[in-house]
Amino acid sequence: MSDNAGGEARKHHYVPQCYLKGFTHDRRKDSRLYVVDARRRRVFYTTPSNVAAERDFNRIDGDEPNAIEAIYADFESKAGPALVRTEARRAVGSDADLDVLLELIALFAVRSPRQRENLRQFHEQTMRAMMEQMVATQKRWEDQQRAIEAGRMEPPDISYEAMKAFVDAGEYRVDVTTTRHVVTELEMLPVVYDQLQRRTWVVLRAAADSGGFVTSDNPATLCWNNENMAGGFYSPGFGSADTSVVCPLSKTLALRGCFDGRSGIVDLPADLVAAVNTRTIALSDRQVYAEHDQFVFVAPDGRVLKGHELVSLPPAESPESDRHE
């Protein structure tokens, strides 16, 4: 949801404020998050309104450019109360609430700056390959010209030599419109949601002395359960067997979904909370969010460290260096 201080809202949150409030001290509007910015190697405190947002992130072409943002805002009006109820009960209280939480997790999975950059890079790589083929030989270029003369292509106002030099230099970028990104996300959303519904879910509860769960700008993490598969050639999919989806819901609760049939509630001691936090940190895009700097995580050498020590780790030793793009 976006902030709207009079006039049209332009700052759109890809991680909703109603979700981030669960990692502040008391969910009040002025309650702050402890933020670790791994890319800039700095820490700071700020309110949820100031993080996980981009200008016009959901703005589309057409007569109603904020139509999608309005739809997401309506969903967040349901997600916020479901999160509050779940935290108050320390359990998911109904199937309806679980449905809303799984839709939120699906949104996290398909809608983020990282996912959009991955899609942009895919289109750029495809376009570069096509252009390289187009100028690979003079004959191929001439074939393109005959297609143009036949009216099947728009004529380029450039010579073969100039186009080949441009392609060979590779000094260009292929962008994808926000509208195209939004359409792709809306197409992916029900597919991911259906796979989440096929999983069974366990509520993870952080011990009072653990420092609590953290979250990030990429809250829903998908990993192989078999460590031998992690970091291998095949990336996990939401329908892949022997995978787990973990998403912190608040500083005290998280959800874990698998295809193993297990459900219910599990109380986690501090060392297992640290393991969950390490996963969240490692798969974050840029920022980690917590109530304070006393959360725990596991360093690559196996030491359990406090949150204030995260930014002081050399990049090669930080959990972020192990993230899967």
Short mmCIF file of C-alpha atoms in Angstrom, two decimals:
data_model
loop_
_atom_site.label_atom_id
_atom_site.label_comp_id
_atom_site.label_asym_id
_atom_site.label_seq_id
_atom_site.Cartn_x
_atom_site.Cartn_y
_atom_site.Cartn_z
CA MET A 1 0.00 0.00 0.00
CA SER A 2 1.15 3.57 -0.63
CA ASP A 3 1.32 6.71 1.43
CA ASN A 4 -1.11 9.43 0.35
CA ALA A 5 -0.48 12.75 2.01
CA GLY A 6 -3.03 14.63 -0.08
CA GLY A 7 -3.31 14.08 -3.80
CA GLU A 8 -2.32 11.03 -5.77
CA ALA A 9 -0.30 8.34 -4.02
CA ARG A 10 3.00 7.67 -5.79
CA LYS A 11 5.09 5.79 -3.19
CA HIS A 12 4.06 2.15 -3.51
CA HIS A 13 5.15 -0.47 -0.99
CA TYR A 14 6.07 -3.91 -2.32
CA VAL A 15 6.29 -5.09 1.30
CA PRO A 16 3.12 -3.73 2.95
CA GLN A 17 3.32 -1.48 5.99
CA CYS A 18 0.62 -3.56 7.71
CA TYR A 19 3.07 -6.49 7.56
CA LEU A 20 6.20 -4.56 8.57
CA LYS A 21 4.43 -3.15 11.63
CA GLY A 22 4.53 -6.65 13.11
CA PHE A 23 8.29 -6.30 13.47
CA THR A 24 8.17 -2.99 15.34
CA HIS A 25 7.81 -2.71 19.10
CA ASP A 26 4.05 -2.13 19.27
CA ARG A 27 2.63 -1.70 15.72
CA ARG A 28 1.94 1.99 16.30
CA LYS A 29 2.30 4.29 13.31
CA ASP A 30 5.39 5.95 14.78
CA SER A 31 6.99 2.70 15.98
CA ARG A 32 10.29 2.07 14.23
CA LEU A 33 12.19 -0.79 12.64
CA TYR A 34 15.87 -1.58 13.03
CA VAL A 35 17.16 -1.72 9.45
CA VAL A 36 20.34 -3.39 8.24
CA ASP A 37 21.19 -2.23 4.72
CA ALA A 38 23.60 -4.85 3.41
CA ARG A 39 24.30 -3.06 0.15
CA ARG A 40 25.30 0.20 1.83
CA ARG A 41 26.79 -1.54 4.89
CA ARG A 42 24.92 0.63 7.37
CA VAL A 43 22.19 0.40 10.02
CA PHE A 44 19.48 2.83 11.04
CA TYR A 45 16.04 3.09 12.66
CA THR A 46 13.01 4.25 10.69
CA THR A 47 9.27 3.68 10.39
CA PRO A 48 7.76 1.10 8.01
CA SER A 49 6.55 3.89 5.72
CA ASN A 50 10.15 4.64 4.73
CA VAL A 51 11.30 1.20 3.57
CA ALA A 52 10.43 -1.45 0.97
CA ALA A 53 8.81 1.08 -1.36
CA GLU A 54 9.44 2.56 -4.80
CA ARG A 55 7.84 5.41 -6.66
CA ASP A 56 5.10 4.21 -9.04
CA PHE A 57 5.96 0.55 -8.44
CA ASN A 58 2.40 -0.54 -9.32
CA ARG A 59 1.47 2.29 -11.69
CA ILE A 60 0.17 1.05 -15.05
CA ASP A 61 -0.66 2.61 -18.41
CA GLY A 62 -4.23 3.64 -19.17
CA ASP A 63 -7.01 5.82 -17.84
CA GLU A 64 -6.69 4.49 -14.26
CA PRO A 65 -2.94 4.23 -13.58
CA ASN A 66 -3.44 3.46 -9.88
CA ALA A 67 -6.04 0.73 -10.40
CA ILE A 68 -3.65 -2.07 -9.40
CA GLU A 69 -2.38 -0.14 -6.40
CA ALA A 70 -6.00 0.27 -5.28
CA ILE A 71 -6.57 -3.49 -5.61
CA TYR A 72 -3.49 -4.21 -3.51
CA ALA A 73 -4.61 -1.65 -0.93
CA ASP A 74 -7.96 -3.45 -0.66
CA PHE A 75 -6.17 -6.76 -0.11
CA GLU A 76 -3.97 -5.21 2.58
CA SER A 77 -7.13 -4.07 4.40
CA LYS A 78 -7.81 -7.81 4.86
CA ALA A 79 -4.21 -8.91 5.40
CA GLY A 80 -3.54 -6.43 8.20
CA PRO A 81 -6.31 -7.70 10.52
CA ALA A 82 -5.43 -11.33 9.70
CA LEU A 83 -1.83 -10.68 10.78
CA VAL A 84 -2.97 -8.99 13.99
CA ARG A 85 -5.36 -11.84 14.84
CA THR A 86 -2.68 -14.44 14.17
CA GLU A 87 -0.16 -12.66 16.37
CA ALA A 88 -2.69 -12.22 19.18
CA ARG A 89 -3.63 -15.92 19.12
CA ARG A 90 -0.06 -17.07 18.46
CA ALA A 91 -1.67 -19.39 15.93
CA VAL A 92 -3.60 -19.22 12.66
CA GLY A 93 -7.17 -19.04 13.90
CA SER A 94 -9.14 -19.97 10.79
CA ASP A 95 -8.89 -21.30 7.25
CA ALA A 96 -9.94 -17.86 6.03
CA ASP A 97 -6.98 -16.24 7.78
CA LEU A 98 -4.63 -18.88 6.39
CA ASP A 99 -5.93 -18.18 2.88
CA VAL A 100 -5.15 -14.48 3.31
CA LEU A 101 -1.69 -15.18 4.73
CA LEU A 102 -0.87 -17.52 1.84
CA GLU A 103 -1.98 -14.88 -0.65
CA LEU A 104 0.35 -12.44 1.08
CA ILE A 105 3.22 -14.94 0.81
CA ALA A 106 2.40 -15.45 -2.87
CA LEU A 107 2.58 -11.69 -3.40
CA PHE A 108 5.99 -11.61 -1.73
CA ALA A 109 7.12 -14.38 -4.06
CA VAL A 110 6.09 -12.75 -7.34
CA ARG A 111 6.27 -9.00 -6.67
CA SER A 112 9.61 -7.44 -5.78
CA PRO A 113 12.37 -5.34 -7.34
CA ARG A 114 14.56 -8.45 -7.52
CA GLN A 115 11.94 -10.42 -9.46
CA ARG A 116 11.46 -7.51 -11.84
CA GLU A 117 15.19 -7.21 -12.44
CA ASN A 118 15.40 -10.97 -13.09
CA LEU A 119 12.63 -10.62 -15.69
CA ARG A 120 14.30 -7.59 -17.25
CA GLN A 121 17.61 -9.45 -17.53
CA PHE A 122 15.85 -12.39 -19.18
CA HIS A 123 14.31 -10.10 -21.81
CA GLU A 124 17.64 -8.35 -22.33
CA GLN A 125 19.53 -11.61 -22.81
CA THR A 126 16.89 -12.80 -25.28
CA MET A 127 17.01 -9.54 -27.22
CA ARG A 128 20.81 -9.52 -27.33
CA ALA A 129 20.83 -13.06 -28.72
CA MET A 130 18.29 -12.11 -31.40
CA MET A 131 20.22 -9.00 -32.41
CA GLU A 132 23.50 -10.90 -32.55
CA GLN A 133 21.88 -13.42 -34.88
CA MET A 134 20.42 -10.64 -37.01
CA VAL A 135 23.84 -9.08 -37.74
CA ALA A 136 25.89 -12.29 -37.66
CA THR A 137 26.45 -12.14 -41.44
CA GLN A 138 25.85 -9.70 -44.26
CA LYS A 139 23.53 -12.25 -45.92
CA ARG A 140 21.33 -12.52 -42.84
CA TRP A 141 21.05 -8.76 -42.69
CA GLU A 142 20.08 -8.68 -46.37
CA ASP A 143 17.42 -11.31 -45.69
CA GLN A 144 16.02 -8.95 -43.06
CA GLN A 145 15.97 -6.17 -45.64
CA ARG A 146 13.97 -8.34 -48.05
CA ALA A 147 11.46 -9.01 -45.27
CA ILE A 148 11.22 -5.27 -44.77
CA GLU A 149 10.65 -4.68 -48.47
CA ALA A 150 7.89 -7.29 -48.38
CA GLY A 151 6.18 -5.25 -45.69
CA ARG A 152 6.67 -7.76 -42.87
CA MET A 153 9.00 -5.53 -40.81
CA GLU A 154 9.52 -1.86 -40.10
CA PRO A 155 12.57 -0.49 -41.98
CA PRO A 156 15.52 0.57 -39.79
CA ASP A 157 17.23 3.83 -40.68
CA ILE A 158 20.72 2.38 -40.17
CA SER A 159 23.34 0.52 -42.21
CA TYR A 160 24.50 -3.04 -41.59
CA GLU A 161 27.94 -1.84 -40.53
CA ALA A 162 26.53 0.66 -38.04
CA MET A 163 24.08 -1.86 -36.59
CA LYS A 164 26.76 -4.54 -36.23
CA ALA A 165 29.06 -2.09 -34.48
CA PHE A 166 26.23 -1.15 -32.11
CA VAL A 167 25.38 -4.79 -31.33
CA ASP A 168 29.01 -5.84 -30.93
CA ALA A 169 29.67 -2.97 -28.50
CA GLY A 170 26.81 -4.20 -26.30
CA GLU A 171 26.41 -0.77 -24.76
CA TYR A 172 22.65 -0.80 -24.45
CA ARG A 173 20.01 -1.84 -21.95
CA VAL A 174 16.64 -3.47 -22.55
CA ASP A 175 13.96 -2.25 -20.15
CA VAL A 176 10.55 -3.70 -19.37
CA THR A 177 7.60 -1.42 -18.71
CA THR A 178 5.98 -1.39 -15.29
CA THR A 179 2.72 -2.43 -16.92
CA ARG A 180 4.39 -5.54 -18.37
CA HIS A 181 5.86 -6.35 -14.94
CA VAL A 182 2.45 -5.98 -13.29
CA VAL A 183 0.77 -8.21 -15.88
CA THR A 184 3.43 -10.89 -15.37
CA GLU A 185 3.01 -10.71 -11.59
CA LEU A 186 -0.77 -11.04 -11.82
CA GLU A 187 -0.35 -14.06 -14.10
CA MET A 188 2.09 -15.72 -11.70
CA LEU A 189 0.16 -14.95 -8.51
CA PRO A 190 -2.57 -17.65 -8.77
CA VAL A 191 -0.02 -20.24 -9.90
CA VAL A 192 2.17 -19.69 -6.82
CA TYR A 193 -0.86 -19.40 -4.53
CA ASP A 194 -2.19 -22.77 -5.70
CA GLN A 195 1.16 -24.41 -4.92
CA LEU A 196 1.19 -22.81 -1.46
CA GLN A 197 -2.29 -24.21 -0.82
CA ARG A 198 -1.02 -27.70 -1.63
CA ARG A 199 1.53 -27.47 1.18
CA THR A 200 0.85 -28.08 4.85
CA TRP A 201 1.82 -25.34 7.25
CA VAL A 202 3.47 -25.20 10.65
CA VAL A 203 3.37 -22.09 12.84
CA LEU A 204 6.82 -21.38 14.29
CA ARG A 205 6.84 -19.44 17.57
CA ALA A 206 9.99 -17.67 18.72
CA ALA A 207 11.09 -18.18 22.32
CA ALA A 208 10.83 -15.07 24.48
CA ASP A 209 14.61 -14.98 25.04
CA SER A 210 15.51 -15.44 21.35
CA GLY A 211 15.44 -11.83 20.18
CA GLY A 212 12.60 -12.66 17.79
CA PHE A 213 12.29 -13.20 14.06
CA VAL A 214 13.54 -10.73 11.49
CA THR A 215 12.14 -10.09 8.04
CA SER A 216 13.48 -8.48 4.89
CA ASP A 217 12.63 -6.92 1.55
CA ASN A 218 12.24 -10.52 0.31
CA PRO A 219 10.24 -12.09 3.17
CA ALA A 220 9.12 -15.41 1.63
CA THR A 221 12.05 -17.79 1.14
CA LEU A 222 11.97 -21.01 -0.89
CA CYS A 223 14.76 -23.56 -0.34
CA TRP A 224 15.62 -27.19 -0.97
CA ASN A 225 15.42 -29.28 2.19
CA ASN A 226 18.34 -31.39 0.95
CA GLU A 227 21.55 -29.40 1.42
CA ASN A 228 23.13 -31.30 -1.48
CA MET A 229 20.59 -29.66 -3.82
CA ALA A 230 21.18 -26.15 -2.46
CA GLY A 231 23.43 -24.10 -4.69
CA GLY A 232 23.22 -26.72 -7.44
CA PHE A 233 22.16 -26.44 -11.06
CA TYR A 234 18.43 -26.71 -10.37
CA SER A 235 16.64 -23.89 -8.58
CA PRO A 236 13.67 -24.88 -6.41
CA GLY A 237 10.15 -24.13 -7.58
CA PHE A 238 7.06 -23.65 -5.45
CA GLY A 239 5.75 -26.97 -6.71
CA SER A 240 9.03 -28.83 -6.14
CA ALA A 241 8.95 -31.71 -3.68
CA ASP A 242 11.43 -31.68 -0.79
CA THR A 243 11.36 -27.90 -0.52
CA SER A 244 10.24 -25.57 2.24
CA VAL A 245 8.73 -22.11 2.17
CA VAL A 246 9.36 -20.00 5.26
CA CYS A 247 7.89 -16.56 5.88
CA PRO A 248 8.11 -14.60 9.14
CA LEU A 249 4.70 -13.14 10.05
CA SER A 250 5.86 -10.98 12.94
CA LYS A 251 8.73 -10.78 15.39
CA THR A 252 7.16 -13.68 17.31
CA LEU A 253 5.70 -15.91 14.56
CA ALA A 254 6.66 -17.47 11.25
CA LEU A 255 5.05 -19.94 8.84
CA ARG A 256 6.77 -22.98 7.33
CA GLY A 257 5.14 -24.84 4.45
CA CYS A 258 6.20 -28.23 3.04
CA PHE A 259 4.73 -31.23 1.23
CA ASP A 260 5.43 -33.51 4.22
CA GLY A 261 1.94 -33.42 5.71
CA ARG A 262 3.05 -31.79 8.94
CA SER A 263 1.00 -28.99 10.50
CA GLY A 264 0.40 -27.47 13.92
CA ILE A 265 2.57 -25.31 16.16
CA VAL A 266 6.26 -25.60 17.03
CA ASP A 267 7.96 -23.51 19.72
CA LEU A 268 11.51 -22.69 18.64
CA PRO A 269 14.40 -22.11 21.05
CA ALA A 270 16.89 -19.34 20.36
CA ASP A 271 19.26 -21.47 18.26
CA LEU A 272 16.50 -22.45 15.82
CA VAL A 273 15.20 -18.88 15.67
CA ALA A 274 18.77 -17.95 14.71
CA ALA A 275 18.64 -20.54 11.92
CA VAL A 276 15.38 -19.09 10.55
CA ASN A 277 16.82 -15.58 10.75
CA THR A 278 19.96 -16.68 8.93
CA ARG A 279 17.85 -17.98 6.06
CA THR A 280 15.87 -14.73 5.92
CA ILE A 281 19.05 -12.66 5.96
CA ALA A 282 20.83 -14.80 3.36
CA LEU A 283 17.93 -14.53 0.90
CA SER A 284 17.21 -10.84 1.44
CA ASP A 285 17.69 -8.52 -1.48
CA ARG A 286 19.18 -5.50 0.24
CA GLN A 287 17.61 -4.81 3.64
CA VAL A 288 16.79 -6.74 6.81
CA TYR A 289 14.14 -5.46 9.25
CA ALA A 290 13.88 -6.23 12.97
CA GLU A 291 12.47 -4.83 16.19
CA HIS A 292 15.97 -4.09 17.53
CA ASP A 293 19.62 -5.08 17.16
CA GLN A 294 19.44 -8.01 19.59
CA PHE A 295 18.10 -10.63 17.17
CA VAL A 296 20.31 -13.66 16.64
CA PHE A 297 21.69 -15.30 13.50
CA VAL A 298 24.35 -17.84 12.60
CA ALA A 299 27.61 -16.64 11.06
CA PRO A 300 29.27 -18.76 8.33
CA ASP A 301 31.75 -20.09 10.91
CA GLY A 302 28.88 -21.38 13.07
CA ARG A 303 28.96 -18.67 15.74
CA VAL A 304 25.60 -17.35 16.92
CA LEU A 305 25.82 -13.56 16.74
CA LYS A 306 23.59 -10.62 17.66
CA GLY A 307 22.02 -8.32 15.11
CA HIS A 308 24.35 -5.40 15.77
CA GLU A 309 27.25 -7.61 14.63
CA LEU A 310 25.78 -8.34 11.19
CA VAL A 311 26.91 -5.21 9.40
CA SER A 312 30.43 -5.50 10.83
CA LEU A 313 31.02 -8.88 9.17
CA PRO A 314 33.14 -8.67 6.01
CA PRO A 315 30.93 -9.17 2.93
CA ALA A 316 32.56 -12.54 2.22
CA GLU A 317 31.55 -13.72 5.71
CA SER A 318 28.06 -12.23 5.78
CA PRO A 319 25.03 -14.49 5.22
CA GLU A 320 24.03 -12.15 2.38
CA SER A 321 27.00 -13.43 0.38
CA ASP A 322 25.29 -16.84 0.20
CA ARG A 323 21.99 -15.57 -1.18
CA HIS A 324 20.40 -17.21 -4.19
CA GLU A 325 19.50 -14.78 -6.95
#
